[in-house]
XYZ file of C-alpha atoms in Angstrom:
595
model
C 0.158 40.791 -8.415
C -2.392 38.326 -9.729
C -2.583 36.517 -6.290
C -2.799 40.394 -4.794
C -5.402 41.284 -6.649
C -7.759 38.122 -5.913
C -6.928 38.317 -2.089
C -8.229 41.663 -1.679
C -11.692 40.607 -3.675
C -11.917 37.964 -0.999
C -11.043 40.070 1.755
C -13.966 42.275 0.322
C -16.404 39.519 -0.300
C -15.682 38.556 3.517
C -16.215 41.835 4.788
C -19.411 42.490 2.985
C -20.604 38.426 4.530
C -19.928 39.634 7.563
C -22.056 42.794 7.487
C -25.046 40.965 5.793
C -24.424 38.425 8.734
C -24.514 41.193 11.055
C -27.326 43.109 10.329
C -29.538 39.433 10.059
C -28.493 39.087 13.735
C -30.884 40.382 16.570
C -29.997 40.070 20.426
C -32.391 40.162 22.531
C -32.519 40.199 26.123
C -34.620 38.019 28.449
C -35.159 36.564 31.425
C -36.690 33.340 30.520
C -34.559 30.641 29.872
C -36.051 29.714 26.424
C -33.776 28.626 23.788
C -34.711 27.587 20.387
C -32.536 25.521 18.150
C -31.190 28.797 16.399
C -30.510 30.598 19.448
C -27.552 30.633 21.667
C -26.941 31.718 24.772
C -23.813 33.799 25.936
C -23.271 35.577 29.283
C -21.426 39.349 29.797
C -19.956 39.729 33.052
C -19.815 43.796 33.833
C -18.989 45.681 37.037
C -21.457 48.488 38.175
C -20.623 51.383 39.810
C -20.723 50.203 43.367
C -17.813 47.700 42.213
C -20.267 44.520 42.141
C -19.962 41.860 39.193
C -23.470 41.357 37.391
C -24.548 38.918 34.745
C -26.595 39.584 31.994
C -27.923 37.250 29.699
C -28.095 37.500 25.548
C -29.964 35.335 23.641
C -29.056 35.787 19.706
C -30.889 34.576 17.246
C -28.729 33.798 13.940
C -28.939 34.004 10.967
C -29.287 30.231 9.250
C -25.849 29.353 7.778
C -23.423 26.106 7.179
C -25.589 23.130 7.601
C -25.256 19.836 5.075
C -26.872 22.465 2.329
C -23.100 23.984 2.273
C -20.938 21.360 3.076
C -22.584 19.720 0.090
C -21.236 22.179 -1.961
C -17.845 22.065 -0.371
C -17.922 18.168 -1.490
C -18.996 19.263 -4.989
C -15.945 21.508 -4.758
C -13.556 18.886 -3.628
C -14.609 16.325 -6.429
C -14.050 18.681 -8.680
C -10.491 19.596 -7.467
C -9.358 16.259 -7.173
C -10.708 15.040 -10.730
C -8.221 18.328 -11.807
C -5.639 17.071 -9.843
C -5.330 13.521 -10.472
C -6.222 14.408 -13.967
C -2.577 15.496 -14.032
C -1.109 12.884 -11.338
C -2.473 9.442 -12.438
C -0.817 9.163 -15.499
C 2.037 11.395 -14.310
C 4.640 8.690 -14.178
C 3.996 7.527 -17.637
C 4.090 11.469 -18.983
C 7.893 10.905 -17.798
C 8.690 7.854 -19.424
C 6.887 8.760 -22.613
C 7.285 11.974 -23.290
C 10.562 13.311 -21.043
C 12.564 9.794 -21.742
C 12.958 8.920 -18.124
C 14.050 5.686 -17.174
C 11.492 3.402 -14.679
C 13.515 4.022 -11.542
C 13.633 7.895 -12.107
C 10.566 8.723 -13.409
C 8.752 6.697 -10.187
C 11.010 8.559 -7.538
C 10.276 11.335 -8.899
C 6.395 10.685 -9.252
C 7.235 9.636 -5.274
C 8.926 13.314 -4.681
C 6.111 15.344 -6.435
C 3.008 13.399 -4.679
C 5.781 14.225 -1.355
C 5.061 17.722 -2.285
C 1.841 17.491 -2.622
C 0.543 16.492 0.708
C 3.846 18.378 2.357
C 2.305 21.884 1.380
C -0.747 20.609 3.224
C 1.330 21.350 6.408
C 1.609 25.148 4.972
C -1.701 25.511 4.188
C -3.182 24.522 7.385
C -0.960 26.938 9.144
C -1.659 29.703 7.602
C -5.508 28.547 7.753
C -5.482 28.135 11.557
C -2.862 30.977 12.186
C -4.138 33.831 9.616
C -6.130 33.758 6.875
C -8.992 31.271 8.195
C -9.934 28.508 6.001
C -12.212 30.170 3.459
C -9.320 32.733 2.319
C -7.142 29.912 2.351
C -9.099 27.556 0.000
C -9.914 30.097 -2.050
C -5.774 31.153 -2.709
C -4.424 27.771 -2.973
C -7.436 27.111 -5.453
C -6.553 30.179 -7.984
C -2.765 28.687 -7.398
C -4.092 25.279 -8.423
C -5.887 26.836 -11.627
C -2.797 28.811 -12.657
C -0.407 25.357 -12.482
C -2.855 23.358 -14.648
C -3.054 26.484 -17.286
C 0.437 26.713 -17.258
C 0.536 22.543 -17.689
C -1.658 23.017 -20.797
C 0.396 25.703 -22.221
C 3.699 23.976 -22.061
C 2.523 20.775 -23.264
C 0.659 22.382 -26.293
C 3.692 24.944 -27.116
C 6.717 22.913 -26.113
C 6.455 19.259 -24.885
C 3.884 16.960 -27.220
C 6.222 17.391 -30.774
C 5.073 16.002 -32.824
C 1.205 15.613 -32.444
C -0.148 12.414 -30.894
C 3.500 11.654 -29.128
C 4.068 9.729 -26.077
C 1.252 7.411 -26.638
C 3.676 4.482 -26.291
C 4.365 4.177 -30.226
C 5.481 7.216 -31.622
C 8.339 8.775 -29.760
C 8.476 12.585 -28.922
C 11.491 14.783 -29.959
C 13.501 15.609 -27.510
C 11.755 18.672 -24.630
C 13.516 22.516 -25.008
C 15.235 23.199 -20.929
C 12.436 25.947 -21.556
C 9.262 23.423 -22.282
C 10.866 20.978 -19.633
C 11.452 24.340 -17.083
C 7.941 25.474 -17.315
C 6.566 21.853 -17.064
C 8.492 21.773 -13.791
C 6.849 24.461 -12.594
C 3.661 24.125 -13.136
C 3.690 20.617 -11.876
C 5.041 22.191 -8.544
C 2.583 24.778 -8.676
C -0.574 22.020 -8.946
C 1.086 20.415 -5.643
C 1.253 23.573 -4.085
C -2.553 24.513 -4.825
C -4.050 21.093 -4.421
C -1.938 20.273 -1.249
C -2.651 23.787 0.729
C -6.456 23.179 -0.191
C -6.630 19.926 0.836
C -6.488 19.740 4.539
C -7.928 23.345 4.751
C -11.138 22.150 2.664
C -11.486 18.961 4.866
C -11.391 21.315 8.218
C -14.201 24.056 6.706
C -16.531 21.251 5.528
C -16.315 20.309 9.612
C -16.856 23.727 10.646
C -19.888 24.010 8.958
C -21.987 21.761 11.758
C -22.288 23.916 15.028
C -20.460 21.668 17.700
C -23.582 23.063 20.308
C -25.855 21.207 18.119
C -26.424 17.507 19.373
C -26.048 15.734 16.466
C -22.902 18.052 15.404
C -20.374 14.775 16.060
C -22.333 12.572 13.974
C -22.530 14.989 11.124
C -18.718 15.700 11.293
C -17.763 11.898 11.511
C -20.737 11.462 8.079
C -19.054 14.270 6.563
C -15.611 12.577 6.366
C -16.687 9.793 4.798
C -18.727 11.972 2.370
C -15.457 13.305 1.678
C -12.935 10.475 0.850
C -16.234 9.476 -1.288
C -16.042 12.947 -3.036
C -12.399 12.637 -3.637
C -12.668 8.941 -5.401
C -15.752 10.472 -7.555
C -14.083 12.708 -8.895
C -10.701 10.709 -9.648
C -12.807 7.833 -11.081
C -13.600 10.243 -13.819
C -9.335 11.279 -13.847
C -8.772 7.461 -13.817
C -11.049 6.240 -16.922
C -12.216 8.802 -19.271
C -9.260 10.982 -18.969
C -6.182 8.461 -18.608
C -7.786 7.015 -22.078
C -7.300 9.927 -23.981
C -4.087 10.922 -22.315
C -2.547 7.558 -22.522
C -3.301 7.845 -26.579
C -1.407 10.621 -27.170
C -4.013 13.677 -26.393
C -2.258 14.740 -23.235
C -2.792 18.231 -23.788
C -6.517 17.936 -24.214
C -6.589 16.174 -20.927
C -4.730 18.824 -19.307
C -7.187 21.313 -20.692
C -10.307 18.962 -19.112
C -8.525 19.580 -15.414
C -7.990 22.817 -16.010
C -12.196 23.358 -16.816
C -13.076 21.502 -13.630
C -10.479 23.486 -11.256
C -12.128 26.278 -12.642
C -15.385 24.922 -12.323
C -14.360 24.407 -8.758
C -13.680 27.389 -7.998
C -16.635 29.190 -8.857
C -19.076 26.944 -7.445
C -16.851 27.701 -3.702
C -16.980 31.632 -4.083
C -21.501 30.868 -4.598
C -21.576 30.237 -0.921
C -19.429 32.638 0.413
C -22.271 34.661 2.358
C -23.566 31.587 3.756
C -20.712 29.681 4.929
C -20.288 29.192 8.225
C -16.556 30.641 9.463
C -14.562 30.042 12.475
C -11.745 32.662 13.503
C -8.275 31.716 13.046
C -6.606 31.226 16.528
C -3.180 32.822 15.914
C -0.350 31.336 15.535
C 0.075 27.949 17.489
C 4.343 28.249 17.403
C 4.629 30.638 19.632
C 1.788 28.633 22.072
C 3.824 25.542 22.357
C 7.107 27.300 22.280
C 6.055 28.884 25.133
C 5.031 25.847 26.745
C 8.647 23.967 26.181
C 10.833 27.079 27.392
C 8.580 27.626 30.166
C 8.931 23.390 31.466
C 12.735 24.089 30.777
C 13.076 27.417 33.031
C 11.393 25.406 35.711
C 13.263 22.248 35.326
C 13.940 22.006 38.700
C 10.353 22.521 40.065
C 8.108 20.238 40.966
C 5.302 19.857 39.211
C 1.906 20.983 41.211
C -1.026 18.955 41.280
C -3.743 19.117 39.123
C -6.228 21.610 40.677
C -3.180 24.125 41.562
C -2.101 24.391 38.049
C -2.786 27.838 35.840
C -6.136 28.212 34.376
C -7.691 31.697 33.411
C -11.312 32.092 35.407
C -14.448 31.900 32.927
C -15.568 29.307 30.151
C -13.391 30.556 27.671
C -9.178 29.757 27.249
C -6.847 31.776 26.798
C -6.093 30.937 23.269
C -8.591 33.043 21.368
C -11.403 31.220 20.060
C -10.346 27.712 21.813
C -12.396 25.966 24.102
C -10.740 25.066 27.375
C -8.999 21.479 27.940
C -9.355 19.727 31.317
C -5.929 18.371 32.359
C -4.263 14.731 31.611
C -1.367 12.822 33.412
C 0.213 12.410 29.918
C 4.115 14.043 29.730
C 3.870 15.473 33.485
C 6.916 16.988 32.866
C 5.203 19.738 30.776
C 3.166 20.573 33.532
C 5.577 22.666 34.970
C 5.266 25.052 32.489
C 1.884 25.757 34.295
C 3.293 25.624 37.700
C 3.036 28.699 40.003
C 5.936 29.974 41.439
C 7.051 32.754 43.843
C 8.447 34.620 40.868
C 4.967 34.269 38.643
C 3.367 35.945 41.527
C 5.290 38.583 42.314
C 6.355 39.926 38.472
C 4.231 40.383 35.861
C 2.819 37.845 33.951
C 5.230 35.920 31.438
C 3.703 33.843 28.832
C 7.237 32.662 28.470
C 7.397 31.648 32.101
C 4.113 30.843 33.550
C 1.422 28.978 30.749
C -2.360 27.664 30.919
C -3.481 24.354 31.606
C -5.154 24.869 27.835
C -1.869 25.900 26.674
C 0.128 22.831 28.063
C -2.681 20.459 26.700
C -2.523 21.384 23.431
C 1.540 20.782 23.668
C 0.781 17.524 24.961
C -1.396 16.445 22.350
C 0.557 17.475 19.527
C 3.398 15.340 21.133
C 0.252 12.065 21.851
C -0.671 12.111 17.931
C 2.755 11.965 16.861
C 3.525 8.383 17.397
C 0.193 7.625 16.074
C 1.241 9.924 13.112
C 4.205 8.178 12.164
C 2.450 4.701 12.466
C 0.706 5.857 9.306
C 3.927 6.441 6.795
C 4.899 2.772 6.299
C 1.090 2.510 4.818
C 1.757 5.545 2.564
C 4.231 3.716 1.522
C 2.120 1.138 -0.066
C -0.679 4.069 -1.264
C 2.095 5.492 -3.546
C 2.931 2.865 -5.973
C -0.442 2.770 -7.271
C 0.590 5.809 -8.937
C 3.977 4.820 -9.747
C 5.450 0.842 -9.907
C 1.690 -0.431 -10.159
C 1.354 1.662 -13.264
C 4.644 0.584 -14.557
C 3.948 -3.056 -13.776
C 0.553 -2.987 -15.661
C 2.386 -1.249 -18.872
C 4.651 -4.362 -19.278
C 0.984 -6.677 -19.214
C -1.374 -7.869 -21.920
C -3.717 -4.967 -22.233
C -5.859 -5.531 -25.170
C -9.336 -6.077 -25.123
C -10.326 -7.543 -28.776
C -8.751 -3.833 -30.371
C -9.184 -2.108 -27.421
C -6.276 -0.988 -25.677
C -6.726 -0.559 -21.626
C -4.241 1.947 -20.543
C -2.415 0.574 -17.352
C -2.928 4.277 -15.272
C -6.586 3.243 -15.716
C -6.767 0.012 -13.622
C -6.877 2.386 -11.181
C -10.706 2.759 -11.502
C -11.075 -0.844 -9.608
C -9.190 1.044 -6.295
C -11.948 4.132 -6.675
C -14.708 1.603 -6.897
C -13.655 -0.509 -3.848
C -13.030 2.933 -2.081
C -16.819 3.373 -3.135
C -18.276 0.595 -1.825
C -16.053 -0.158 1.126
C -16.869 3.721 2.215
C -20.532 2.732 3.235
C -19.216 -0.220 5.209
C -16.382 1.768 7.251
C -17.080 0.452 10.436
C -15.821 -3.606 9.035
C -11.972 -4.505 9.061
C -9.750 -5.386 6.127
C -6.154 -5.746 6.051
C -4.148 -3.501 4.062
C -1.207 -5.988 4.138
C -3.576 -8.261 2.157
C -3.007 -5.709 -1.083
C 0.728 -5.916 -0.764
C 0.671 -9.599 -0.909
C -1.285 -9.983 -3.736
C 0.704 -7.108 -5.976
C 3.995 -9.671 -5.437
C 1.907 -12.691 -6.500
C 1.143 -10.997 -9.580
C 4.138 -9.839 -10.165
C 5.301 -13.524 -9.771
C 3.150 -14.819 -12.177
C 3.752 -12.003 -14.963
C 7.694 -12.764 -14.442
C 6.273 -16.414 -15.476
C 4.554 -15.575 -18.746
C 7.468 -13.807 -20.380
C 8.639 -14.488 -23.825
C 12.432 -13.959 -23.928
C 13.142 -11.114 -26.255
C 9.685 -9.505 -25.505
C 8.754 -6.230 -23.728
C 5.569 -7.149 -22.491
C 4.302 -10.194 -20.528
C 2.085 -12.007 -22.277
C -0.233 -12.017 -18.564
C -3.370 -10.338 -18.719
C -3.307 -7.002 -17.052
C -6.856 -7.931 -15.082
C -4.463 -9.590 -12.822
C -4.208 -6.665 -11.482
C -7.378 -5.796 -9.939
C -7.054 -8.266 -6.548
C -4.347 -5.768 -5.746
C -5.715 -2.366 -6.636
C -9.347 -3.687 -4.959
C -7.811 -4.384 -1.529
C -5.459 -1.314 -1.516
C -9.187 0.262 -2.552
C -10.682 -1.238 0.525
C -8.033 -0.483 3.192
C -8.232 2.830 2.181
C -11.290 3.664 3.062
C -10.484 2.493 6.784
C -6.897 4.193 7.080
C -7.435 7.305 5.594
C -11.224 7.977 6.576
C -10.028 7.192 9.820
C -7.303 9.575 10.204
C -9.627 12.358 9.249
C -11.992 12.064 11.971
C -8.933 10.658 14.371
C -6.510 13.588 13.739
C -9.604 16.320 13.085
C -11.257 15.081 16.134
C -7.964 15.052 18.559
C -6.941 17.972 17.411
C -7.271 21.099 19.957
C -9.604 24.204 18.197
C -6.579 26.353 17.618
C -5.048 23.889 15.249
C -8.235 22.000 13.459
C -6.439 22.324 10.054
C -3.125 21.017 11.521
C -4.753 18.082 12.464
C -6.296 17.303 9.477
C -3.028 18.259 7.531
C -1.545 15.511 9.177
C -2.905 12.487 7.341
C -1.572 14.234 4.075
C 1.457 14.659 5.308
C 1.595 11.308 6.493
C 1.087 10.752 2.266
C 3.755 12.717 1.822
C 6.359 11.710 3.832
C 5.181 7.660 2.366
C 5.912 8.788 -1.145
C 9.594 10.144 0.387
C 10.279 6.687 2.201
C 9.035 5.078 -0.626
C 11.596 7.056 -3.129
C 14.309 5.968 -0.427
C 13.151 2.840 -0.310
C 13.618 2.822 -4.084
C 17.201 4.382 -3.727
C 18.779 2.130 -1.424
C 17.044 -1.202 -2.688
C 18.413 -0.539 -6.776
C 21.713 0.877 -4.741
C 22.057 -2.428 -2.905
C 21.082 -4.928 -5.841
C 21.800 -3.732 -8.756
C 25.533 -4.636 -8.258
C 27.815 -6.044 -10.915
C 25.847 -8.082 -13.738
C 22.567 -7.755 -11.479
C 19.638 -5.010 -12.989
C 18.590 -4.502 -9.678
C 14.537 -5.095 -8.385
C 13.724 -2.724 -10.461
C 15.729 -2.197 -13.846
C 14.678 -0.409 -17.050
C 13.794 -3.673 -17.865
C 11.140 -4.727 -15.304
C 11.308 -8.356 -17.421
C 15.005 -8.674 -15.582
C 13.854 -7.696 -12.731
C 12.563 -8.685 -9.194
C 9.746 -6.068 -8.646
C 7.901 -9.259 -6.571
C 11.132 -9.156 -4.181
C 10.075 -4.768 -3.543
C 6.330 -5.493 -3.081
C 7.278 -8.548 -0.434
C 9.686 -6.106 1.133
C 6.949 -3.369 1.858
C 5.031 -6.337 3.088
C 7.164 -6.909 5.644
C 7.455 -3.557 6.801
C 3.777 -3.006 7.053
C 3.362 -5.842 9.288
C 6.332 -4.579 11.998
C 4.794 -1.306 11.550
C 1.388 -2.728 12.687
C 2.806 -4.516 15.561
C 4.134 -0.980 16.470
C 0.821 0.705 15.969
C -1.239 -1.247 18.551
C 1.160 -0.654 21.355
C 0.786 2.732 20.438
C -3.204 2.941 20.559
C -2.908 1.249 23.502
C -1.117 4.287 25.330
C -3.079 6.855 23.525
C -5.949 8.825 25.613
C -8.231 11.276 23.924
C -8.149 15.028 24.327
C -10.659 15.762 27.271
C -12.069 19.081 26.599
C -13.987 21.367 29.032
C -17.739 21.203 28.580
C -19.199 23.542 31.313
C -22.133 22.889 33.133
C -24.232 26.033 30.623
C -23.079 24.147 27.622
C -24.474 20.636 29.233
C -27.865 22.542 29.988
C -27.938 23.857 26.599
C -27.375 20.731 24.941
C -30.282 19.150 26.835
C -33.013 22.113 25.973
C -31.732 21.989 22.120
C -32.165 17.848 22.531
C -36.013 18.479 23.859
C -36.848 21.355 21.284
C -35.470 19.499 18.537
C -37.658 15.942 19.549
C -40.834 18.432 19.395
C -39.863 19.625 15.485
C-alpha cells in the first residue's frame, strides 16, 4: 500500500513537470534556418487537400533542463546510496560469523549469494525502466524499497539480533538469534539488494540522459559522467569502509545500520529536488516482444534467402519503428537474422505481421544483444575476483595482526586502500593495469601469513598491512573494468534498452559472486576429503586459502586470452545519423564557438 501510495505522488509530481515543461515551451515557425543552441529543429509532414505532401518546419525553443547542474545531483544521490548500501554489505560477512554463528565457508557463500542478488535485480530494474516506468519512477521506487530494508535492518538488530549490548565485536559472543530476529534480518537484507540493485543501473542510465545526444560535446560528457560515477560510488563507500566498519566491527552494529539508513534517506530527498528539471527520456516498450519477434520471424523464413542490404525492411522517415529509438544502419553480423526482415510474396500481399516481417532497426537491436553477450560473459571470471574483497579478503585479514599501539584496525576496513586506488586510478583511466596482478599478490600474502603462525594460535602473528598490495591493485583494475563497461555496454546499447545495457555490468557482478560461491562449493567439496580441512576450513590456519586465490589466477588469465579474440570480432552498433541531424550538429558547433 506504502509502495502504492508513493507511486501515485510520483506519477503526480511527473505530471505536474511535464505541464510546467509544457507551458515554458514556445514553437515557433520560420523560414530561416537559424538555430540556437537551445533550439531544435523537427519537421511535420501533412497532406493538403489536393493530396500533395508538404513540409513544415518547427523550431522549439526549450526550456533549460538536465545539463552537469543535475547530473551532479544524481552523483550526490548515488554516493549517498552506496555509502547506505555498503554500510550494510562491507562488514556483512563478519555480521554472520559474529553475530549469526556461521562458519567461514557459509557465511562467505552466502555474502557471494546476497551481493548475486544484488546486481541480479539490476536486470529487473532496468526492464521495467526501459519498458514502463522510465528511469525517474524507477529510481525513485527501488530507492523508498532501499530505505524500508535498511529500517527494517535497524529494527531487527536493535529488537532481536545484538543480545546482549556490544555483541559480535569479536570478544563477547551473542546469544543465540529468535527464527523471528533471524527471519526479519533475512528480509530486510533481501530487500536492500532489491532497492540498491534496481537503482543502480537505472541511476547510471538517467545521469546519461541528462546530456542531449544533438549537442556536440554530448559523447564526451556521457563518457566524463561515468567516471564521475564509479568516483561517486567509492566516495561514498570510503565513508561505509572506515568510519562506519569501526564502529560496527566494535560491537555498535545497530548504530551503523541507523547511519545508512539517514543517508538513504538523505538520498532520496535530495533526487525528488530536481524532479521538474530533470531531463526524461520515454520508455520504449517492452524490448521482449521486439526480439521475439525478430527470432520467430528468421525461423518462419528459414528457408529464405536472405536479401541484400538495401532490399531489407525499413519504415520511410528519420524515425524507427520502435518508439522513441533512433534508426540503426545494417551490419553483416548473424546474417541469418536478416531474414526476419526479408520481403516475401506473403508480406506483400497480407497484412503486415510484426511476427513475420521485422525492421532493419528491429533485427539490429537482436543482433547486438546477441554481439555484447560474449563480451558480457568475458567479464564474470573478473567478478569473480571483485567479490572476495567482501568476503575471503575480509576473513583473511581477521586471522592478521591488527593492532596499531591499542588501536584495533578492523579487517572490513582495509578496504579503504581499494576506494583510494579506485580514486586516484579514476583520473588516469585511459593507462593499463592488470587485474591478474591483485590475484597474485592476495596468494603471496596468504603464503606468508600461513608462515607466521604460532601453533595453537588463532591469529597470524603477520601484520594485516600486508594486505594493501592486494586491495590497491584490485582498486586500480577496477577503475578500468568496470568504468569501462559502463560506457562500453551504455554506449552499444540500442535507445530502447539504455538501462539494459548498463544493467549488464552489474549483472556481470552478480553472476561473479554466484561462480565464486560455486567455486567455493566444489573446491571445499573436492579437498576437504578424509583428514584434509579443505582450502578453506573454519580454521583458515589449516588451510590453503593461497591454493583458492592461485586458482582464480589462473582462470582470469584463460579468461583474458578468451576476451581478446572476442574484441577482435566485435563491431560497434552503427546508428543512423541523417543528413538534418549532421547539418544541425555543424550550426550548434559554429553558434557554440561564438558563445
Amino acid at each position: 500500500m506504502v509502495l502504492l501510495i508513493f507511486k501515485w505522488f510520483l506519477q503526480k509530481k511527473l505530471s505536474m513537470a511535464a505541464i510546467e515543461y509544457s507551458t515554458n515551451e514556445i514553437a515557433i515557425k520560420v523560414n530561416e534556418e537559424i538555430i540556437s543552441p537551445r533550439q531544435v529543429e523537427t519537421v511535420n509532414e501533412n497532406e493538403n487537400t489536393d493530396g500533395k505532401k508538404i513540409k513544415t518546419r518547427n523550431y522549439l525553443i526549450k526550456k533549460k533542463s538536465g545539463g552537469w547542474r543535475f547530473a551532479s545531483l544524481l552523483l550526490v544521490n548515488q554516493g549517498l546510496a552506496t555509502l547506505a548500501f555498503f554500510g550494510v554489505g562491507v562488514n556483512l560477512v563478519l555480521f554472520l560469523t559474529r553475530v549469526l554463528d556461521q562458519e567461514n565457508a557459509d557465511a562467505a557463500n552466502n555474502v557471494s549469494k546476497w551481493t548475486g542478488t544484488v546486481y541480479l535485480c539490476s536486470l529487473l530494474g532496468a526492464f521495467l525502466s526501459d519498458s514502463y516506468w522510465g528511469r525517474y519512477l524507477t529510481c525513485a521506487v527501488f530507492q523508498l524499497i532501499l530505505v524500508l530494508g535498511l529500517g527494517l535492518l535497524s529494527l531487527a538488530s536493535w529488537l532481536f539480533l545484538i543480545n546482549p549490548a556490544g555483541c559480535g565485536d569479536g570478544i563477547k559472543l551473542c546469544k543465540p538469534s529468535s527464527s523471528i530476529g533471524v527471519g526479519i534480518f533475512y528480509l530486510s537484507i533481501y530487500l536492500i539488494a532489491f532497492g540498491y540493485g534496481g537503482h543502480q543501473p537505472t541511476i547510471a542510465t538517467f545521469g546519461a540522459d541528462q546530456f542531449d545526444d544533438s549537442h556536440p560535446n554530448a559523447a564526451d560528457s556521457k563518457a566524463t559522467f561515468f567516471c564521475y560515477f564509479y568516483f561517486a560510488l567509492n566516495v561514498g563507500s570510503l565513508f561505509s569502509n572506515t568510519i562506519l566498519v569501526y564502529y560496527e566491527d566494535s560491537g555498535k552494529w545497530t548504530l551503523g545500520f541507523l547511519v545508512s539508513l539517514g543517508s538513504a534517506i538523505i538520498a532520496l530527498l535530495l533526487y525528488l529536488l530536481g524532479t521538474s528539471r530533470y531531463r526524461y527520456i520515454k520508455p520504449c516498450g517492452n524490448p521482449l516482444p521486439r526480439v521475439g519477434q525478430v527470432f520467430l520471424a528468421a525461423y518462419r523464413k528459414w528457408d529464405v534467402v536472405p536479401a541484400t542490404a538495401d532490399a531489407l525492411y525499413e519504415v520511410e522517415g528519420t524515425e524507427s519503428a520502435i518508439k522513441g529509438s533512433r534508426k540503426i544502419l545494417h551490419s553483416d553480423d548473424f546474417k541469418f537474422l536478416d531474414k526476419a526482415a526479408t520481403i516475401t510474396q506473403n508480406d506483400l500481399c497480407g497484412p503486415k505481421d510484426p511476427w513475420r516481417l521485422c525492421t532493419v532497426t528491429q533485427v539490429e537491436e537482436a543482433k547486438c544483444v546477441l554481439k555484447m553477450l560474449p563480451i558480457w560473459l568475458c567479464t564474470i571470471i573478473y567478478s569473480v575476483i571483485f567479490t572476495q574483497m567482501a568476503s575471503l579478503f575480509v576473513e583473511q585479514g581477521d586471522v592478521m595482526a591488527s593492532k596499531l599501539g591499542d588501536f584495533h584496525l578492523p579487517a572490513a576496513s582495509m578496504s579503504a586502500f581499494d576506494i583510494c586506488s579506485v580514486l586516484i586510478c579514476t583520473g588516469i583511466y585511459r593507462q593499463i593495469l592488470v587485474p591478474l596482478a591483485g590475484r597474485l599478490s592476495a596468494g603471496v600474502t596468504e603464503i606468508q601469513r600461513l608462515k607466521f603462525v604460532t601453533p595453537g594460535e588463532k591469529k597470524s602473528s603477520l601484520s594485516i598491512f600486508w594486505q594493501i598490495p592486494q586491495y590497491v591493485f584490485v582498486g586500480a583494475s577496477e577503475v578500468f573494468m568496470y568504468v569501462g563497461q559502463l560506457e562500453f555496454f551504455n554506449g552499444q546499447a540500442p535507445d530502447g534498452i539504455k538501462s539494459f545495457g548498463s544493467s549488464l555490468c552489474m549483472a556481470s557482478i552478480s553472476l561473479g559472486n554466484y561462480v565464486s560461491s560455486l567455486l567455493v562449493n566444489m573446491v571445499m567439496g573436492i579437498t576437504a576429503r578424509g583428514d584434509s580441512p579443505g582450502w578453506i576450513p573454519a580454521d583458515l590456519n589449516a588451510g590453503h586459502m593461497d591454493r583458492f586465490y592461485f586458482l582464480i589466477a589462473g582462470l582470469t588469465a584463460l579468461d583474458f586470452i578468451i576476451y581478446v579474440f572476442c574484441a577482435k570480432w566485435y563491431k560497434c552498433i552503427n546508428l543512423d545519423i541523417s543528413e538534418k541531424e549532421i547539418q544541425l550538429e555543424e550550426q550548434q558547433k559554429q553558434m557554440l564557438g561564438k558563445v
